[in-house]
Short mmCIF file of C-alpha atoms and ligand atoms in Angstrom, two decimals:
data_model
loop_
_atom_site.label_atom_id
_atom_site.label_comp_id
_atom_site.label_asym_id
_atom_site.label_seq_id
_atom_site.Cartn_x
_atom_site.Cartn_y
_atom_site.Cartn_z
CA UNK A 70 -34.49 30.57 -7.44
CA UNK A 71 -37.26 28.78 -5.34
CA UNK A 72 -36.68 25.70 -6.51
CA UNK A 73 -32.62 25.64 -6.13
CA UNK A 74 -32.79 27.29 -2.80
CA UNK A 75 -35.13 24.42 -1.52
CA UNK A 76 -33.02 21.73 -3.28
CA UNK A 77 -29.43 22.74 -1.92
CA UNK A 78 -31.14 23.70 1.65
CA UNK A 79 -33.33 20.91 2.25
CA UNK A 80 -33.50 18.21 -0.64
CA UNK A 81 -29.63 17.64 -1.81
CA UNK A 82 -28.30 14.77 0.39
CA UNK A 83 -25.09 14.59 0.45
CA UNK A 84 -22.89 11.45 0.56
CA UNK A 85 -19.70 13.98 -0.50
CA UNK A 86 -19.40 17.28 -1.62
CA UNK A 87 -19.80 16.65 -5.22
CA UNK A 88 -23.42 18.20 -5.55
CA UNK A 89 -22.87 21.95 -4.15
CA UNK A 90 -19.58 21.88 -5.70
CA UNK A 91 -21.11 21.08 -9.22
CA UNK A 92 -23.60 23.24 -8.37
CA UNK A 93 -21.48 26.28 -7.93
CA UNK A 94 -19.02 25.56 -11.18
CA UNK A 95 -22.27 25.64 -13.13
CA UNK A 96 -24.02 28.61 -11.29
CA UNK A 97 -20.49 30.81 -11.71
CA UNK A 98 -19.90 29.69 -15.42
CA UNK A 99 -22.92 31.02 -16.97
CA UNK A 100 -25.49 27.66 -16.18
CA UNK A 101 -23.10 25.89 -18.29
CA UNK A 102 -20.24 23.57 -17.92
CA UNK A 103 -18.40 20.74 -19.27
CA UNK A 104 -17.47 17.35 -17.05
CA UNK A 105 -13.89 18.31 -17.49
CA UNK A 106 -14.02 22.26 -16.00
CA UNK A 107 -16.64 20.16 -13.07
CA UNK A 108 -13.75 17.96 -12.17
CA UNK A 109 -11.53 20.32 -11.84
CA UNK A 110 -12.95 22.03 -9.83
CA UNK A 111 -13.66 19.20 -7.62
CA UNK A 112 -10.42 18.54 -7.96
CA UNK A 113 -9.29 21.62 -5.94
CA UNK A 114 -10.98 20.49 -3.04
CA UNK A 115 -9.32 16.88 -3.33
CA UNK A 116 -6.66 17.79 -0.34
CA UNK A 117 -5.59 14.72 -0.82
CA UNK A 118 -4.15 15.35 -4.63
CA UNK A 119 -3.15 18.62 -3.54
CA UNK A 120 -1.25 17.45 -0.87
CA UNK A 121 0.34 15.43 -3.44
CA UNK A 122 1.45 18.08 -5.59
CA UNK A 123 2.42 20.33 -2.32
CA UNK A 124 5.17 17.63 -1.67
CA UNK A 125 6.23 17.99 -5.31
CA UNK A 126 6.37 21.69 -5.29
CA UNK A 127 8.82 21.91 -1.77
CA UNK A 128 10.91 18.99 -2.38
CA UNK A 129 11.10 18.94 -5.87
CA UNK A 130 10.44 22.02 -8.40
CA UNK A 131 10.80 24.40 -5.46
CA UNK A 132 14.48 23.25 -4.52
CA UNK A 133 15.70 23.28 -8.16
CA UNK A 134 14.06 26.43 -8.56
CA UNK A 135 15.63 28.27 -5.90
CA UNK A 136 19.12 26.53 -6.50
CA UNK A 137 19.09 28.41 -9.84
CA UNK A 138 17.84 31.69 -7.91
CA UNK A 139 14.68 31.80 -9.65
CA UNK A 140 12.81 31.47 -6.55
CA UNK A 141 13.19 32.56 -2.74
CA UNK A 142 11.07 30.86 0.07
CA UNK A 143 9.66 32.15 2.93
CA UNK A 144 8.20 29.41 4.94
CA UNK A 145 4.93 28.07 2.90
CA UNK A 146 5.58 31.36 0.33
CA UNK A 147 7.92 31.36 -2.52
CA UNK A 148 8.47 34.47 -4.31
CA UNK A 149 9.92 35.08 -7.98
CA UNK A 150 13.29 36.70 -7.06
CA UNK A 151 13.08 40.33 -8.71
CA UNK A 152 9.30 40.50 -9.64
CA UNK A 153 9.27 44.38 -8.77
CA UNK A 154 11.63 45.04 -11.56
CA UNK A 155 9.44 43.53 -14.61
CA UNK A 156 6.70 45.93 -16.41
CA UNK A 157 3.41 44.08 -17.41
CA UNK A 158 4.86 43.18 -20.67
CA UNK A 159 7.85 41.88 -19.84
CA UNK A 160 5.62 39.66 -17.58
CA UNK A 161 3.29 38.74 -20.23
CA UNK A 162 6.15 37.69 -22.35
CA UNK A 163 7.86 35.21 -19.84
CA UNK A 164 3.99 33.85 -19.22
CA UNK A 165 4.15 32.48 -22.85
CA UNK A 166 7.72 31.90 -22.75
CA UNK A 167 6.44 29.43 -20.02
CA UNK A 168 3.95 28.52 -21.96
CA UNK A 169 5.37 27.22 -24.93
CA UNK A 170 7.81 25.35 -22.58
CA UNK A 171 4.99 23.01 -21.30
CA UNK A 172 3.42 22.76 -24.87
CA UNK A 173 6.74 21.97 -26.36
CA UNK A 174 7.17 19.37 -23.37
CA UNK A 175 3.83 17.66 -23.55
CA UNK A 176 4.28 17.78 -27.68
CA UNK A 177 7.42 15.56 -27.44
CA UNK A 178 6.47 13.16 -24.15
CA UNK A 179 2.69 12.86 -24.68
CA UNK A 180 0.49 11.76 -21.98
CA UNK A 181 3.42 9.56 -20.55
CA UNK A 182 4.46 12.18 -18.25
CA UNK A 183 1.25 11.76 -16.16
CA UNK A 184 1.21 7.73 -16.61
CA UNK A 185 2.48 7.21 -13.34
CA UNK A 186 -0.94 8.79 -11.52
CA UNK A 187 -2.99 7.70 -13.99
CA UNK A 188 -6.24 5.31 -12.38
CA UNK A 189 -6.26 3.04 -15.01
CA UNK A 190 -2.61 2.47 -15.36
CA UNK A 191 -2.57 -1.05 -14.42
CA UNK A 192 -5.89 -2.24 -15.62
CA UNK A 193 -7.13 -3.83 -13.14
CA UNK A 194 -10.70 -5.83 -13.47
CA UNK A 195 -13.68 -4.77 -11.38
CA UNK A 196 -14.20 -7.49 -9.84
CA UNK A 197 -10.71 -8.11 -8.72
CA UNK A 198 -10.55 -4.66 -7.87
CA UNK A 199 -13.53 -4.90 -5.27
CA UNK A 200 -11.86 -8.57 -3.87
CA UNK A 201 -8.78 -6.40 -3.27
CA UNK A 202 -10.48 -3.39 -1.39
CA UNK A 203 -12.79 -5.73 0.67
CA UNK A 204 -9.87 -8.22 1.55
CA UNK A 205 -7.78 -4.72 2.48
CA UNK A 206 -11.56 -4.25 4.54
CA UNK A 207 -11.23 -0.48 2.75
CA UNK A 208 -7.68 0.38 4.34
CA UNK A 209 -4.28 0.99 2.72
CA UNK A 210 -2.05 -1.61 3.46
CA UNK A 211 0.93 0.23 4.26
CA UNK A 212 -0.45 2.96 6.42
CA UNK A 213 -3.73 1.87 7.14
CA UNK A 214 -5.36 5.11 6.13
CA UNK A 215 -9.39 4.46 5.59
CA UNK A 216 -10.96 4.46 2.22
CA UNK A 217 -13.22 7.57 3.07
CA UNK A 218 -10.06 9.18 3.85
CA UNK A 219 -7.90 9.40 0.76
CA UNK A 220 -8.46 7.27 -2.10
CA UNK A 221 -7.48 3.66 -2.98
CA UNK A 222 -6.13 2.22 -5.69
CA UNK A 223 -4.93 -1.24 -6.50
CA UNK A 224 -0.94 -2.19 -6.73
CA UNK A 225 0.89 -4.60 -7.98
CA UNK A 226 3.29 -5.49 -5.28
CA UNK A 227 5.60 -6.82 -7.84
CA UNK A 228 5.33 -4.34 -10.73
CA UNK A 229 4.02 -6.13 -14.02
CA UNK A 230 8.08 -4.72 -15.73
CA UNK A 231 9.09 -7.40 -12.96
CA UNK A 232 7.55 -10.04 -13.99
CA UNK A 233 4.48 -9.51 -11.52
CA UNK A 234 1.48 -11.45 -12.15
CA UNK A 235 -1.89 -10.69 -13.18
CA UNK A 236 -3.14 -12.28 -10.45
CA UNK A 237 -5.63 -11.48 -6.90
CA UNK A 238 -2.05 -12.37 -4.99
CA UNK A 239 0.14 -10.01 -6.35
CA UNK A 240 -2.58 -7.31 -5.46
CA UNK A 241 -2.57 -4.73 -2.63
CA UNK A 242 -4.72 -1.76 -1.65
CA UNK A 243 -2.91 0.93 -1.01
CA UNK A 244 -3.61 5.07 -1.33
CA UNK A 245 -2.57 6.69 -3.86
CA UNK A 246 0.09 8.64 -1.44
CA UNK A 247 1.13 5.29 -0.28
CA UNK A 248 1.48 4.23 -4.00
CA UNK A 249 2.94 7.27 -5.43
CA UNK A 250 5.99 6.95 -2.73
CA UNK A 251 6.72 3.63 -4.46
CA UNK A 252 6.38 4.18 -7.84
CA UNK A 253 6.77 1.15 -9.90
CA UNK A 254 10.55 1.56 -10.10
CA UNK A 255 10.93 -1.15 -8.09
CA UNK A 256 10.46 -4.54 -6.12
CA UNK A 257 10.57 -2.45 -2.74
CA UNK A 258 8.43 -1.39 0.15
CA UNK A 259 9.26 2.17 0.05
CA UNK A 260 9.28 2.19 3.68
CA UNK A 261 11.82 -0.40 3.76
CA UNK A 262 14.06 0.51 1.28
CA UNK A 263 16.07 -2.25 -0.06
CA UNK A 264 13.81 -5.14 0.32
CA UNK A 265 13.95 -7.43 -2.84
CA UNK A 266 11.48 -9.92 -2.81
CA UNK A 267 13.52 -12.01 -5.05
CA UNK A 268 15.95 -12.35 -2.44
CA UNK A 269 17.44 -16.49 -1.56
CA UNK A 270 20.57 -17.25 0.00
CA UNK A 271 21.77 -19.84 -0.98
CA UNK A 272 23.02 -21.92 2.03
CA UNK A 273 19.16 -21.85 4.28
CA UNK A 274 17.43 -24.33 4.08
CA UNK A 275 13.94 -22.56 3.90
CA UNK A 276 14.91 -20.54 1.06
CA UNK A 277 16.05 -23.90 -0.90
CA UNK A 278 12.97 -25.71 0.80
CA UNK A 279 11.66 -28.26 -2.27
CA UNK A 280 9.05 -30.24 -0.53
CA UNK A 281 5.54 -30.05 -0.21
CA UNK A 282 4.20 -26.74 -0.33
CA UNK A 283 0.28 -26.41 1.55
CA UNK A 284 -0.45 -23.00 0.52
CA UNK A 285 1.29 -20.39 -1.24
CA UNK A 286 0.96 -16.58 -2.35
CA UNK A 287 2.95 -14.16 -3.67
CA UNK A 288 5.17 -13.14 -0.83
CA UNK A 289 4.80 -15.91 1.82
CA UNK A 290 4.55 -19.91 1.92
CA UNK A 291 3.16 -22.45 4.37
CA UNK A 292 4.60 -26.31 4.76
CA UNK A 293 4.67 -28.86 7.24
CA UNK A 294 7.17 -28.79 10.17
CA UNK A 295 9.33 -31.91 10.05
CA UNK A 296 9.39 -31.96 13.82
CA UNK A 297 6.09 -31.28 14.69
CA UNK A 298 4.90 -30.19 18.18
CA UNK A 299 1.68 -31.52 17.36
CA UNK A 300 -0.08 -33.27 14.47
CA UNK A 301 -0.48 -30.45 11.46
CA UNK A 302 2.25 -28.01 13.05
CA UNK A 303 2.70 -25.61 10.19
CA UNK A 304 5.53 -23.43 9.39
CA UNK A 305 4.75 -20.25 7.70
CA UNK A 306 7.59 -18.02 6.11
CA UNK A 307 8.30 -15.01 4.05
CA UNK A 308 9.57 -16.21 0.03
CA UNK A 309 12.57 -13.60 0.44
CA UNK A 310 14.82 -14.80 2.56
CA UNK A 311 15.07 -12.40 6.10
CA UNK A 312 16.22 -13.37 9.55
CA UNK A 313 12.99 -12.92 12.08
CA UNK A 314 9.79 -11.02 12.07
CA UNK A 315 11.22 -7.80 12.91
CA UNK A 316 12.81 -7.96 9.20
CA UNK A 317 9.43 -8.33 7.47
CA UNK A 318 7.95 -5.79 5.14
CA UNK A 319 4.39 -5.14 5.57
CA UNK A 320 3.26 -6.43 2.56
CA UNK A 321 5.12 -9.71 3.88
CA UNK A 322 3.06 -9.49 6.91
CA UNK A 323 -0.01 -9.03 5.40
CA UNK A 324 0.78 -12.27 2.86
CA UNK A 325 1.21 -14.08 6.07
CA UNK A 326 -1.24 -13.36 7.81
CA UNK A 327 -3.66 -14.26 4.75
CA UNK A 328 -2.07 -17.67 4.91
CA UNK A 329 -2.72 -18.22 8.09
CA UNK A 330 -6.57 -17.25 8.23
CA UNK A 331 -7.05 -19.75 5.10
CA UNK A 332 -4.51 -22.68 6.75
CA UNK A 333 -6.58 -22.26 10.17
CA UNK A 334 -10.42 -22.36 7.63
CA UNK A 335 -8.54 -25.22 6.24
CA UNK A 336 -7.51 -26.94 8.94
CA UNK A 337 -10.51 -26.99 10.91
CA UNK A 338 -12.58 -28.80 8.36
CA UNK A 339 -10.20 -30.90 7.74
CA UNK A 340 -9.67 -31.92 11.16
CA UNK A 341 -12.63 -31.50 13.42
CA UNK A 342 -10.21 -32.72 16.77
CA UNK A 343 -8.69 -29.47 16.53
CA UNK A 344 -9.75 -26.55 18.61
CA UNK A 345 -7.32 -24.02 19.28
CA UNK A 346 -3.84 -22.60 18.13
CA UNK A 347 -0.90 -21.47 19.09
CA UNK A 348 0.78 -18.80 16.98
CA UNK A 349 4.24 -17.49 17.24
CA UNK A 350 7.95 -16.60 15.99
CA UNK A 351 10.77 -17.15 17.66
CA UNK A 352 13.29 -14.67 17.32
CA UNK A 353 17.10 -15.03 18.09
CA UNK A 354 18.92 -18.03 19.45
CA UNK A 355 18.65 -16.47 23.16
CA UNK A 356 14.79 -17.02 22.65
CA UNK A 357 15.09 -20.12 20.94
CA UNK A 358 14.81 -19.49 17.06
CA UNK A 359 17.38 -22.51 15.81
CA UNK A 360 16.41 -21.81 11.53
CA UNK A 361 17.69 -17.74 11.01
CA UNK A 362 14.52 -17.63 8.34
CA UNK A 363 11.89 -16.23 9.59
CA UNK A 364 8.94 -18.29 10.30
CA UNK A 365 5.33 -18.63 11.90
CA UNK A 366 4.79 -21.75 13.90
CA UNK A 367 0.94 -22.29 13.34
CA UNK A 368 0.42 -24.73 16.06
CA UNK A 369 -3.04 -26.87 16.28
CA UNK A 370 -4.48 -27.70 19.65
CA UNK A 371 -6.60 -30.37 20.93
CA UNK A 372 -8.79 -31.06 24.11
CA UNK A 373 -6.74 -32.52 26.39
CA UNK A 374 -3.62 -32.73 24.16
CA UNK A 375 -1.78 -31.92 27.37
CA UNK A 376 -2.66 -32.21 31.33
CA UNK A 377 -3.07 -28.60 31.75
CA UNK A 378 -3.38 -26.46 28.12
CA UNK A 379 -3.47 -22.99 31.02
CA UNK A 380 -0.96 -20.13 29.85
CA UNK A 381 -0.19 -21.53 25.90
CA UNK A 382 2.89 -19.83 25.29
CA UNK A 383 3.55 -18.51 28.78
CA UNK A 384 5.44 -22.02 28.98
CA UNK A 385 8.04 -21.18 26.55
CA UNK A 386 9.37 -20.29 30.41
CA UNK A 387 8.94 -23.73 32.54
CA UNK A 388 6.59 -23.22 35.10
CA UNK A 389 5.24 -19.79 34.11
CA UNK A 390 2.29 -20.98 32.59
CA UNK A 391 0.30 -20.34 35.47
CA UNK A 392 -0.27 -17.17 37.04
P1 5GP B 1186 12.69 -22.30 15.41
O1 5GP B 1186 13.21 -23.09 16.53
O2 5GP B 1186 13.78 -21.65 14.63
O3 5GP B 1186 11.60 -21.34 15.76
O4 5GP B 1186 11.95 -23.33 14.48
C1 5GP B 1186 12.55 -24.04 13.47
C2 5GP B 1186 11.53 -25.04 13.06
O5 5GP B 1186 11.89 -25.57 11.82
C3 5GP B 1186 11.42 -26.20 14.04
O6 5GP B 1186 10.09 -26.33 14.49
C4 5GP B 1186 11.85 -27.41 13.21
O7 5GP B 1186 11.10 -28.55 13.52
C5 5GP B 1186 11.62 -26.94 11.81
N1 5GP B 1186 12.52 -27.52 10.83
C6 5GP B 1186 13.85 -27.64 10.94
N2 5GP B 1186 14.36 -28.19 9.80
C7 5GP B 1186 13.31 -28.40 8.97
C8 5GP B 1186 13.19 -28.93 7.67
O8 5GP B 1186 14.15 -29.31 7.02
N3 5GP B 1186 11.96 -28.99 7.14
C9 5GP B 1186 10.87 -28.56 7.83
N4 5GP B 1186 9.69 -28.66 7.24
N5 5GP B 1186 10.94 -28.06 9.06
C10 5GP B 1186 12.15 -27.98 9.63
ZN1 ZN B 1187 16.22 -18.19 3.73
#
């Protein structure tokens, strides 16, 4: 008693709740337990996952349910319409009536019916896995949420049944609610609904662009401007084809912004005149956007590359630099 006492008051450090919670599992099940019974029981702490299956149960089971008057719902409660009437037996009976519905289920589908929360589902390497997570800098990159907060697991942006590649690219952190809203039934940003990366039309000249590419990744390309402002004035642009910036996804962002941190590494060893940028998109013809593809001027800048440099992009309005 001494011992366990001292350890859980003053020794166990804790870095989660894992210990206490093992702890307890093993202290209420006799000293003994297998990894299985631990994890689930760490399991029902996980709000996270239960959150998860709390969406499920309203939205899903609990509507069909209580379309078929099985169920009635009172606020978070649901109640089995006509309990009162059934005797013990009768309850025991639909118990493993229920029962052999979910054995008879799981018999015929197998394990597929959990594939799509499975963690290993895509297997992704270590190694890439970590590159992902610390390029993401631990956050999902839809909603941002923190690593410590809910788990993260690594996506294919295009699913591999799209073609996708196996590559760091075609990789994004997101959490697992993030991930489980998009499934892998499709191309899309779930929060965007509609967006096919695969999308060209066929009459811009961005989408049919065919020369020299500087950097490329999965959902976003760089290339030189054929007017440029000054010498190295990049254009950076989404693959699928989408008016201005507004119409970006945020995996698009994200691919673009990648770009342009390795263009500006790039372009500064390659060119030591350069030091500073202007960055910006223009969007519709009133503010001067004259190609309806969205694009990122990367502009370099260079002492002295004009009288006074003061206000950058302030002058987009003659005059107004200054203020
Ligand atoms: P916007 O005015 O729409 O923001 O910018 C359009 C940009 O596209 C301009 O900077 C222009 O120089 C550039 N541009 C227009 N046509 C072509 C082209 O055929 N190839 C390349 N590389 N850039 C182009
Ligand atoms: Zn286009």
């Amino acid at each position: 008693m001494e011992r366990l006492k001292t350890f859980i008051e003053q020794k166990m450090s804790m870095s989660h709740i894992y210990q206490p919670v093992m702890i307890k599992v093993l202290l209420k099940n006799g000293g003994i337990a297998n990894k299985n019974l631990i994890a689930k029981n760490i399991l029902s702490y996980d709000f996270s996952q239960v959150e998860y299956y709390e969406g499920i149960t309203n939205n899903m089971v609990g509507r069909v349910l209580r379309k078929n008057e099985v169920v009635l719902k009172h606020k978070n409660v649901f109640e089995l319409k006509d309990y009162s009437s059934l005797g013990n037996k009768e309850i025991s009976e639909l118990i493993t009536l229920c029962d052999q519905k979910i054995e008879n289920y799981i018999a015929k589908r197998g394990t597929k019916i959990w594939e799509h929360r499975r963690r290993n589902r895509k297997p992704v390497k270590g190694s890439i896995r970590y590159l992902v997570l610390k390029r993401a800098d631990g956050r999902c990159e839809l909603c941002g949420i923190s690593k410590d907060e809910k788990a993260l697991e690594v996506d294919h942006i295009t699913p591999k049944n799209k073609n996708g590649k196996d590559i760091i690219d075609n990789y994004q952190a997101l959490c697992y609610t993030c991930n489980s809203n998009k499934r892998d039934t499709d191309d899309t940003d779930f929060r965007n609904l509609g967006v096919k990366y695969d999308l060209r039309e066929t009459n811009c000249i961005f989408c049919n662009y065919k020369r020299e590419t500087i950097l490329e990744n999965e959902l976003a390309i760089a290339f030189y401007d054929k007017y440029p402002v000054t010498l190295k004035h990049i254009l950076i642009i989404p693959k699928r084809h989408c008016e201005n910036y507004f119409s970006l996804s945020q995996p698009e962002i994200n691919a673009i912004n990648r770009l342009t941190h390795e263009l500006k590494s790039k372009l500064i060893t390659e060119d030591k005149t350069i030091t500073g940028f202007n960055i910006g998109f223009n969007v519709g013809e009133d503010a001067g956007q004259t190609v309806f593809h969205c694009h990122m001027h990367l502009i370099p800048r260079r002492k002295s590359d004009v009288t006074n440099p003061k206000g950058g992009i302030r002058n987009i309005i003659p005059n107004k630099g200054k203020y």
